[in-house]
Coordinates of N, CA and C in Angstrom, one line a residue:
M1 N -16.1 13.0 12.3 CA -15.4 12.8 11.0 C -16.1 11.6 10.3
R2 N -16.5 11.8 9.1 CA -17.2 10.7 8.4 C -16.2 10.2 7.4
L3 N -16.0 8.8 7.4 CA -15.1 8.2 6.4 C -15.7 7.8 5.1
Y4 N -17.0 7.6 5.1 CA -17.7 7.1 3.9 C -18.9 8.0 3.7
A5 N -19.3 8.1 2.4 CA -20.4 8.9 2.0 C -21.7 8.3 2.5
Q6 N -22.7 9.1 2.6 CA -24.1 8.7 3.0 C -24.9 8.2 1.9
T7 N -24.6 8.8 0.7 CA -25.4 8.4 -0.5 C -24.8 7.1 -1.0
R8 N -25.7 6.2 -1.4 CA -25.4 4.8 -1.8 C -24.3 4.7 -2.9
A9 N -24.5 5.4 -4.0 CA -23.6 5.3 -5.2 C -22.2 5.7 -4.8
R10 N -22.1 6.9 -4.1 CA -20.7 7.3 -3.8 C -20.1 6.4 -2.8
R11 N -20.9 6.0 -1.8 CA -20.3 5.0 -0.8 C -19.8 3.8 -1.4
L12 N -20.6 3.2 -2.4 CA -20.1 2.0 -3.1 C -18.8 2.2 -3.8
R13 N -18.7 3.4 -4.5 CA -17.5 3.7 -5.2 C -16.3 3.8 -4.2
Q14 N -16.5 4.5 -3.1 CA -15.5 4.6 -2.1 C -15.0 3.2 -1.5
V15 N -16.0 2.4 -1.2 CA -15.7 1.0 -0.7 C -15.0 0.2 -1.7
L16 N -15.4 0.3 -3.0 CA -14.7 -0.4 -4.1 C -13.3 0.1 -4.2
A17 N -13.1 1.4 -4.2 CA -11.7 2.0 -4.3 C -10.9 1.5 -3.1
D18 N -11.4 1.5 -1.9 CA -10.7 1.0 -0.8 C -10.3 -0.5 -0.9
L19 N -11.2 -1.3 -1.4 CA -10.9 -2.7 -1.6 C -9.9 -2.9 -2.7
I20 N -10.0 -2.1 -3.8 CA -9.0 -2.2 -4.8 C -7.6 -1.9 -4.3
A21 N -7.5 -0.8 -3.5 CA -6.2 -0.4 -2.9 C -5.7 -1.5 -2.0
V22 N -6.5 -2.2 -1.2 CA -6.0 -3.3 -0.3 C -5.6 -4.4 -1.2
V23 N -6.3 -4.8 -2.2 CA -5.9 -5.9 -3.1 C -4.6 -5.6 -3.8
L24 N -4.5 -4.4 -4.3 CA -3.2 -4.0 -5.0 C -2.0 -4.1 -4.0
I25 N -2.2 -3.6 -2.8 CA -1.1 -3.7 -1.8 C -0.8 -5.1 -1.5
A26 N -1.8 -6.0 -1.3 CA -1.6 -7.4 -1.0 C -0.9 -8.1 -2.2
A27 N -1.3 -7.8 -3.4 CA -0.7 -8.3 -4.6 C 0.8 -7.9 -4.7
A28 N 1.0 -6.6 -4.4 CA 2.4 -6.1 -4.5 C 3.3 -6.9 -3.5
V29 N 2.8 -7.1 -2.3 CA 3.6 -7.8 -1.3 C 3.8 -9.3 -1.7
R30 N 2.8 -9.9 -2.3 CA 3.0 -11.3 -2.7 C 4.0 -11.4 -3.9
I31 N 3.9 -10.4 -4.8 CA 4.9 -10.4 -5.9 C 6.3 -10.2 -5.4
A32 N 6.4 -9.2 -4.5 CA 7.8 -9.0 -3.9 C 8.3 -10.2 -3.2
L33 N 7.5 -10.9 -2.5 CA 7.9 -12.2 -1.8 C 8.3 -13.2 -2.8
A34 N 7.5 -13.3 -3.9 CA 7.9 -14.3 -5.0 C 9.2 -13.9 -5.6
V35 N 9.5 -12.6 -5.8 CA 10.8 -12.2 -6.4 C 11.9 -12.5 -5.4
H36 N 11.6 -12.4 -4.1 CA 12.6 -12.7 -3.1 C 13.0 -14.2 -3.2
D37 N 11.9 -15.1 -3.3 CA 12.2 -16.5 -3.4 C 12.9 -16.8 -4.7
G38 N 12.6 -16.1 -5.8 CA 13.3 -16.3 -7.1 C 14.8 -15.9 -7.0
I39 N 15.1 -14.8 -6.3 CA 16.5 -14.4 -6.1 C 17.2 -15.4 -5.2
M40 N 16.5 -15.9 -4.2 CA 17.2 -16.9 -3.3 C 17.6 -18.2 -4.0
V41 N 17.0 -18.5 -5.1 CA 17.4 -19.7 -5.9 C 18.9 -19.5 -6.3
L42 N 19.3 -18.3 -6.5 CA 20.7 -18.0 -6.9 C 21.7 -18.4 -5.7
A43 N 21.2 -18.6 -4.5 CA 22.0 -18.9 -3.4 C 22.3 -20.4 -3.4
E44 N 21.6 -21.2 -4.2 CA 21.7 -22.7 -4.1 C 23.1 -23.1 -4.4
P45 N 23.8 -22.6 -5.5 CA 25.2 -23.0 -5.7 C 26.1 -22.7 -4.5
G46 N 25.8 -21.6 -3.8 CA 26.6 -21.3 -2.6 C 26.4 -22.3 -1.5
R47 N 25.1 -22.8 -1.4 CA 24.8 -23.8 -0.4 C 25.5 -25.1 -0.7
K48 N 25.5 -25.5 -2.0 CA 26.1 -26.7 -2.4 C 27.6 -26.7 -2.2
L49 N 28.2 -25.5 -2.6 CA 29.6 -25.3 -2.4 C 30.0 -25.4 -0.9
E50 N 29.2 -24.8 -0.1 CA 29.5 -24.8 1.4 C 29.4 -26.3 1.9
D51 N 28.3 -27.0 1.5 CA 28.2 -28.4 2.0 C 29.3 -29.3 1.5
A52 N 29.6 -29.2 0.2 CA 30.6 -30.1 -0.4 C 32.0 -29.8 0.2
S53 N 32.3 -28.5 0.3 CA 33.6 -28.1 0.8 C 33.7 -28.4 2.2
G54 N 32.6 -28.2 3.0 CA 32.7 -28.6 4.4 C 32.9 -30.1 4.6
S55 N 32.2 -30.9 3.8 CA 32.4 -32.3 3.9 C 33.8 -32.7 3.5
L56 N 34.3 -32.1 2.4 CA 35.7 -32.4 2.0 C 36.7 -32.0 3.0
A57 N 36.5 -30.8 3.6 CA 37.5 -30.4 4.6 C 37.4 -31.3 5.9
S58 N 36.3 -31.7 6.2 CA 36.1 -32.6 7.4 C 36.8 -33.9 7.1
G59 N 36.6 -34.5 5.9 CA 37.2 -35.7 5.5 C 38.7 -35.6 5.5
L60 N 39.2 -34.5 4.9 CA 40.7 -34.4 4.8 C 41.3 -34.2 6.2
D61 N 40.6 -33.5 7.1 CA 41.1 -33.3 8.5 C 41.1 -34.6 9.2
D62 N 40.1 -35.5 9.0 CA 40.1 -36.8 9.6 C 41.2 -37.7 9.0
A63 N 41.4 -37.6 7.7 CA 42.5 -38.3 7.1 C 43.9 -37.9 7.6
G64 N 44.0 -36.6 7.8 CA 45.3 -36.0 8.3 C 45.5 -36.5 9.7
N65 N 44.5 -36.5 10.6 CA 44.6 -37.0 11.9 C 45.0 -38.5 11.9
A66 N 44.4 -39.3 11.0 CA 44.7 -40.7 10.9 C 46.1 -40.9 10.4
A67 N 46.5 -40.1 9.4 CA 47.9 -40.2 8.8 C 48.9 -39.9 9.9
S68 N 48.6 -39.0 10.8 CA 49.6 -38.7 11.8 C 50.1 -39.9 12.7
N69 N 49.2 -40.9 12.7 CA 49.6 -42.1 13.5 C 50.5 -43.1 12.7
V70 N 50.8 -42.8 11.4 CA 51.7 -43.7 10.7 C 53.1 -43.4 11.2
P71 N 53.8 -44.5 11.5 CA 55.2 -44.3 12.1 C 56.1 -43.7 11.0
L72 N 57.0 -42.8 11.5 CA 58.1 -42.2 10.7 C 57.6 -41.1 9.8
V73 N 56.5 -41.4 8.9 CA 56.1 -40.4 7.9 C 54.8 -39.7 8.3
G74 N 54.2 -40.0 9.5 CA 52.9 -39.5 9.9 C 52.9 -38.0 9.8
G75 N 53.9 -37.3 10.3 CA 53.9 -35.8 10.3 C 54.0 -35.3 8.9
L76 N 54.7 -35.9 8.1 CA 54.8 -35.5 6.7 C 53.5 -35.7 5.9
L77 N 52.8 -36.7 6.2 CA 51.5 -37.0 5.5 C 50.4 -36.1 6.1
K78 N 50.5 -35.7 7.3 CA 49.4 -34.9 7.9 C 49.4 -33.5 7.4
K79 N 50.6 -32.9 7.2 CA 50.7 -31.5 6.7 C 49.9 -31.2 5.5
P80 N 50.2 -31.9 4.4 CA 49.4 -31.6 3.1 C 47.9 -31.8 3.3
L81 N 47.5 -32.8 4.0 CA 46.1 -33.1 4.2 C 45.4 -32.0 5.0
Q82 N 46.1 -31.5 6.0 CA 45.6 -30.3 6.8 C 45.5 -29.1 5.9
S83 N 46.5 -28.9 5.1 CA 46.5 -27.7 4.2 C 45.3 -27.8 3.2
A84 N 45.1 -29.0 2.7 CA 43.9 -29.2 1.8 C 42.6 -29.0 2.6
A85 N 42.6 -29.4 3.9 CA 41.4 -29.2 4.7 C 41.1 -27.7 4.9
E86 N 42.2 -27.0 5.1 CA 42.0 -25.5 5.3 C 41.5 -24.9 4.0
A87 N 42.0 -25.4 2.9 CA 41.5 -24.8 1.6 C 40.1 -25.2 1.4
G88 N 39.7 -26.4 1.8 CA 38.2 -26.7 1.8 C 37.4 -25.8 2.7
N89 N 37.9 -25.5 3.9 CA 37.2 -24.6 4.7 C 37.1 -23.2 4.1
G90 N 38.1 -22.8 3.4 CA 38.0 -21.5 2.7 C 36.9 -21.5 1.6
L91 N 36.8 -22.6 0.9 CA 35.8 -22.7 -0.1 C 34.4 -22.7 0.5
S92 N 34.3 -23.4 1.7 CA 33.1 -23.4 2.4 C 32.7 -22.0 2.9
D93 N 33.6 -21.2 3.3 CA 33.4 -19.9 3.7 C 32.9 -19.0 2.5
A94 N 33.6 -19.3 1.4 CA 33.2 -18.6 0.1 C 31.7 -18.9 -0.2
G95 N 31.3 -20.2 -0.1 CA 29.9 -20.5 -0.3 C 29.0 -19.8 0.6
Q96 N 29.4 -19.7 1.9 CA 28.5 -19.0 2.9 C 28.4 -17.5 2.5
S97 N 29.5 -16.9 2.1 CA 29.6 -15.5 1.7 C 28.6 -15.3 0.6
M98 N 28.7 -16.2 -0.4 CA 27.8 -16.1 -1.6 C 26.3 -16.1 -1.2
Q99 N 26.0 -17.0 -0.2 CA 24.6 -17.1 0.2 C 24.2 -15.8 1.0
D100 N 25.1 -15.3 1.8 CA 24.8 -14.0 2.5 C 24.6 -12.9 1.5
W101 N 25.4 -12.8 0.5 CA 25.3 -11.7 -0.5 C 24.0 -11.8 -1.2
V102 N 23.6 -13.0 -1.7 CA 22.4 -13.2 -2.4 C 21.2 -12.9 -1.5
G103 N 21.3 -13.3 -0.2 CA 20.2 -13.0 0.8 C 20.0 -11.5 0.9
R104 N 21.2 -10.7 1.0 CA 21.1 -9.3 1.2 C 20.4 -8.6 -0.1
V105 N 20.8 -9.1 -1.3 CA 20.2 -8.6 -2.5 C 18.7 -8.9 -2.5
A106 N 18.4 -10.1 -2.1 CA 16.9 -10.5 -2.1 C 16.1 -9.6 -1.2
D107 N 16.7 -9.4 0.0 CA 16.0 -8.6 1.0 C 15.8 -7.2 0.6
L108 N 16.9 -6.6 0.1 CA 16.8 -5.2 -0.4 C 15.8 -5.0 -1.6
T109 N 15.9 -6.0 -2.5 CA 15.0 -5.9 -3.7 C 13.5 -6.0 -3.2
T110 N 13.3 -7.0 -2.3 CA 11.9 -7.2 -1.8 C 11.4 -5.9 -1.1
F111 N 12.3 -5.3 -0.2 CA 11.9 -4.1 0.5 C 11.6 -3.0 -0.5
A112 N 12.5 -2.8 -1.5 CA 12.3 -1.7 -2.4 C 11.0 -1.9 -3.2
L113 N 10.7 -3.2 -3.6 CA 9.5 -3.4 -4.4 C 8.2 -3.1 -3.5
I114 N 8.3 -3.5 -2.3 CA 7.1 -3.3 -1.4 C 6.9 -1.8 -1.2
V115 N 8.0 -1.1 -0.8 CA 7.9 0.3 -0.5 C 7.4 1.1 -1.7
V116 N 8.0 0.8 -2.9 CA 7.6 1.6 -4.1 C 6.2 1.3 -4.5
S117 N 5.8 0.0 -4.5 CA 4.4 -0.3 -5.0 C 3.4 0.2 -4.0
V118 N 3.6 0.1 -2.7 CA 2.7 0.6 -1.7 C 2.6 2.1 -1.7
A119 N 3.7 2.8 -1.9 CA 3.7 4.2 -2.0 C 3.0 4.7 -3.2
L120 N 3.1 4.0 -4.3 CA 2.4 4.3 -5.5 C 0.8 4.2 -5.3
V121 N 0.4 3.0 -4.7 CA -1.0 2.8 -4.5 C -1.5 3.9 -3.5
L122 N -0.8 4.2 -2.5 CA -1.2 5.2 -1.5 C -1.3 6.6 -2.2
A123 N -0.3 6.9 -3.0 CA -0.3 8.2 -3.7 C -1.5 8.4 -4.6
L124 N -2.0 7.3 -5.2 CA -3.2 7.4 -6.1 C -4.5 7.3 -5.3
W125 N -4.5 6.5 -4.2 CA -5.8 6.3 -3.5 C -6.0 7.3 -2.3
L126 N -5.0 7.6 -1.5 CA -5.2 8.3 -0.3 C -5.6 9.8 -0.5
P127 N -4.9 10.6 -1.4 CA -5.3 12.0 -1.5 C -6.8 12.2 -1.8
P128 N -7.4 11.5 -2.7 CA -8.9 11.7 -3.0 C -9.7 11.4 -1.7
R129 N -9.3 10.3 -1.0 CA -10.1 9.9 0.2 C -10.0 11.0 1.2
V130 N -8.8 11.5 1.5 CA -8.6 12.5 2.5 C -9.3 13.8 2.1
R131 N -9.2 14.2 0.8 CA -9.9 15.4 0.3 C -11.4 15.3 0.6
W132 N -12.0 14.1 0.3 CA -13.4 13.9 0.5 C -13.8 14.0 2.0
I133 N -13.0 13.4 2.8 CA -13.2 13.4 4.3 C -13.2 14.9 4.8
R134 N -12.2 15.6 4.3 CA -12.1 17.0 4.8 C -13.2 17.9 4.2
R135 N -13.5 17.7 2.9 CA -14.6 18.4 2.3 C -16.0 18.1 2.9
S136 N -16.2 16.9 3.2 CA -17.5 16.5 3.9 C -17.6 17.1 5.3
A137 N -16.4 17.1 6.0 CA -16.4 17.8 7.3 C -16.7 19.3 7.2
R138 N -16.1 19.9 6.2 CA -16.4 21.4 6.0 C -17.8 21.6 5.7
I139 N -18.4 20.8 4.8 CA -19.8 21.0 4.4 C -20.7 20.7 5.6
R140 N -20.4 19.7 6.4 CA -21.2 19.4 7.6 C -21.1 20.6 8.6
G141 N -19.9 21.2 8.7 CA -19.7 22.3 9.6 C -20.5 23.5 9.0
L142 N -20.5 23.7 7.7 CA -21.2 24.8 7.1 C -22.7 24.6 7.3
L143 N -23.2 23.4 7.2 CA -24.6 23.1 7.4 C -25.1 23.5 8.8
D144 N -24.2 23.2 9.8 CA -24.6 23.4 11.2 C -24.4 24.9 11.6
A145 N -23.7 25.7 10.8 CA -23.5 27.1 11.1 C -24.7 27.9 10.8
P146 N -24.9 29.1 11.4 CA -26.0 30.0 11.0 C -25.9 30.4 9.6
G147 N -27.0 30.3 8.8 CA -27.0 30.6 7.4 C -26.4 29.6 6.5
G148 N -26.1 28.4 7.1 CA -25.4 27.4 6.3 C -26.3 26.9 5.2
D149 N -27.6 26.7 5.4 CA -28.5 26.3 4.4 C -28.4 27.2 3.2
D150 N -28.4 28.6 3.5 CA -28.3 29.5 2.4 C -27.1 29.3 1.5
L151 N -25.9 29.2 2.2 CA -24.7 29.0 1.5 C -24.7 27.7 0.7
L152 N -25.2 26.6 1.2 CA -25.3 25.4 0.5 C -26.2 25.5 -0.7
A153 N -27.3 26.2 -0.5 CA -28.2 26.5 -1.6 C -27.6 27.2 -2.7
L154 N -26.8 28.3 -2.4 CA -26.0 29.0 -3.4 C -25.0 28.1 -4.1
R155 N -24.4 27.2 -3.3 CA -23.5 26.3 -3.9 C -24.1 25.4 -4.9
A156 N -25.4 25.0 -4.6 CA -26.1 24.1 -5.6 C -26.5 24.9 -6.8
L157 N -26.9 26.2 -6.6 CA -27.2 27.0 -7.8 C -26.0 27.3 -8.7
T158 N -24.8 27.3 -8.2 CA -23.7 27.6 -9.0 C -23.0 26.3 -9.5
G159 N -23.6 25.2 -9.2 CA -23.0 23.9 -9.7 C -23.6 23.4 -11.0
P160 N -23.4 22.2 -11.3 CA -24.0 21.6 -12.6 C -25.5 21.7 -12.6
L161 N -26.0 22.1 -13.7 CA -27.5 22.3 -13.9 C -28.2 20.9 -13.8
K162 N -27.6 19.9 -14.2 CA -28.3 18.6 -14.2 C -28.7 18.2 -12.7
D163 N -27.9 18.6 -11.7 CA -28.2 18.3 -10.4 C -29.5 19.0 -9.9
L164 N -29.9 20.0 -10.6 CA -31.1 20.8 -10.2 C -32.4 20.2 -10.8
A165 N -32.2 19.2 -11.7 CA -33.4 18.7 -12.4 C -34.5 18.2 -11.5
A166 N -34.1 17.6 -10.4 CA -35.2 17.0 -9.5 C -35.8 18.0 -8.5
V167 N -35.3 19.2 -8.5 CA -35.8 20.3 -7.6 C -37.0 21.0 -8.2
P168 N -38.1 21.0 -7.4 CA -39.3 21.7 -7.9 C -39.0 23.2 -8.1
V169 N -39.3 23.7 -9.3 CA -39.0 25.1 -9.6 C -40.2 26.0 -9.2
P170 N -40.0 26.9 -8.2 CA -41.1 27.8 -7.9 C -41.3 28.9 -8.9
A171 N -42.3 29.7 -8.8 CA -42.6 30.8 -9.7 C -41.4 31.8 -9.6
G172 N -40.9 32.2 -10.8 CA -39.8 33.1 -10.8 C -38.4 32.4 -10.9
G173 N -38.4 31.1 -10.7 CA -37.1 30.4 -10.8 C -36.4 30.2 -9.4
L174 N -35.5 29.3 -9.4 CA -34.8 28.9 -8.2 C -34.0 30.0 -7.7
A175 N -33.3 30.7 -8.6 CA -32.4 31.8 -8.1 C -33.2 32.9 -7.4
D176 N -34.4 33.2 -8.0 CA -35.2 34.3 -7.4 C -35.8 33.8 -6.1
A177 N -36.1 32.5 -6.0 CA -36.6 32.0 -4.7 C -35.5 32.0 -3.7
W178 N -34.3 31.7 -4.1 CA -33.2 31.8 -3.1 C -33.0 33.2 -2.6
R179 N -33.0 34.2 -3.6 CA -32.9 35.6 -3.2 C -34.0 36.1 -2.3
R180 N -35.2 35.6 -2.5 CA -36.3 36.0 -1.7 C -36.3 35.3 -0.3
G181 N -35.4 34.3 -0.1 CA -35.3 33.6 1.1 C -36.4 32.5 1.3
D182 N -36.9 32.0 0.1 CA -37.9 30.9 0.2 C -37.3 29.7 0.9
E183 N -37.9 29.4 2.1 CA -37.3 28.4 2.9 C -37.4 27.0 2.2
Q184 N -38.5 26.7 1.6 CA -38.6 25.4 0.9 C -37.6 25.2 -0.2
A185 N -37.4 26.3 -1.0 CA -36.4 26.2 -2.1 C -35.0 26.1 -1.6
I186 N -34.7 26.9 -0.5 CA -33.4 26.8 0.1 C -33.1 25.4 0.7
R187 N -34.1 24.8 1.3 CA -33.9 23.4 1.8 C -33.7 22.5 0.7
D188 N -34.5 22.6 -0.4 CA -34.3 21.7 -1.5 C -32.9 21.9 -2.2
L189 N -32.5 23.1 -2.3 CA -31.2 23.4 -2.9 C -30.0 22.9 -2.0
S190 N -30.2 23.1 -0.7 CA -29.1 22.6 0.2 C -29.0 21.1 0.2
R191 N -30.1 20.4 0.0 CA -30.1 18.9 -0.1 C -29.3 18.5 -1.4
V192 N -29.5 19.3 -2.5 CA -28.8 19.0 -3.7 C -27.3 19.1 -3.5
A193 N -26.8 20.2 -2.8 CA -25.4 20.4 -2.5 C -24.9 19.3 -1.6
L194 N -25.7 18.8 -0.7 CA -25.3 17.7 0.2 C -25.2 16.4 -0.6
R195 N -26.2 16.2 -1.4 CA -26.1 14.9 -2.2 C -24.9 14.9 -3.2
R196 N -24.6 16.1 -3.7 CA -23.5 16.2 -4.6 C -22.2 15.8 -3.9
A197 N -22.1 16.1 -2.6 CA -20.9 15.8 -1.8 C -21.0 14.4 -1.2
G198 N -22.1 13.7 -1.5 CA -22.3 12.3 -0.9 C -22.8 12.3 0.5
L199 N -23.5 13.4 0.9 CA -24.0 13.5 2.2 C -25.6 13.6 2.2
S200 N -26.2 13.4 3.3 CA -27.6 13.6 3.4 C -28.0 14.6 4.5
A201 N -29.1 15.2 4.4 CA -29.5 16.2 5.5 C -29.8 15.4 6.8

């Protein structure tokens, strides 16, 4: 199985198409990761809320524990401070939840962007490459089969006339030479069909 053409011009086009596909996929991944980073900026308020609320809750809890040592009213002072600390913990949890939600949105968006863009590039690039690989394998198989030269010569005769410009025309014309079984004309014509497919004899 041949992955690239043997003729220089077609091989260069194929290599260029492959490089463009790789560059487009790499660019799509980089853009998706940049979008991910952009979305994650939205998690910053959640981080700040979590940090501030956690610090406040910790401070209120410490104050409640210290207030419990006050004689007579220690228990009364500790209760509201502990309630406020619990409320601070609730805010801290809300900040964490916000970060988790933003993270999930960022991950899903990044995944969707990568999948869609890579699928689009592959849909445009892969079918022509696979078609060429299969066609070149068929033509190679045809060339190696008995009478393959004849069939390739016929293929050249029924193709674009400009491809025949470089073929020496025998007396009576190329079609007549092919019908008569002229070996040189058949070889020349089969080379034209191979070149057209990006192959060489």
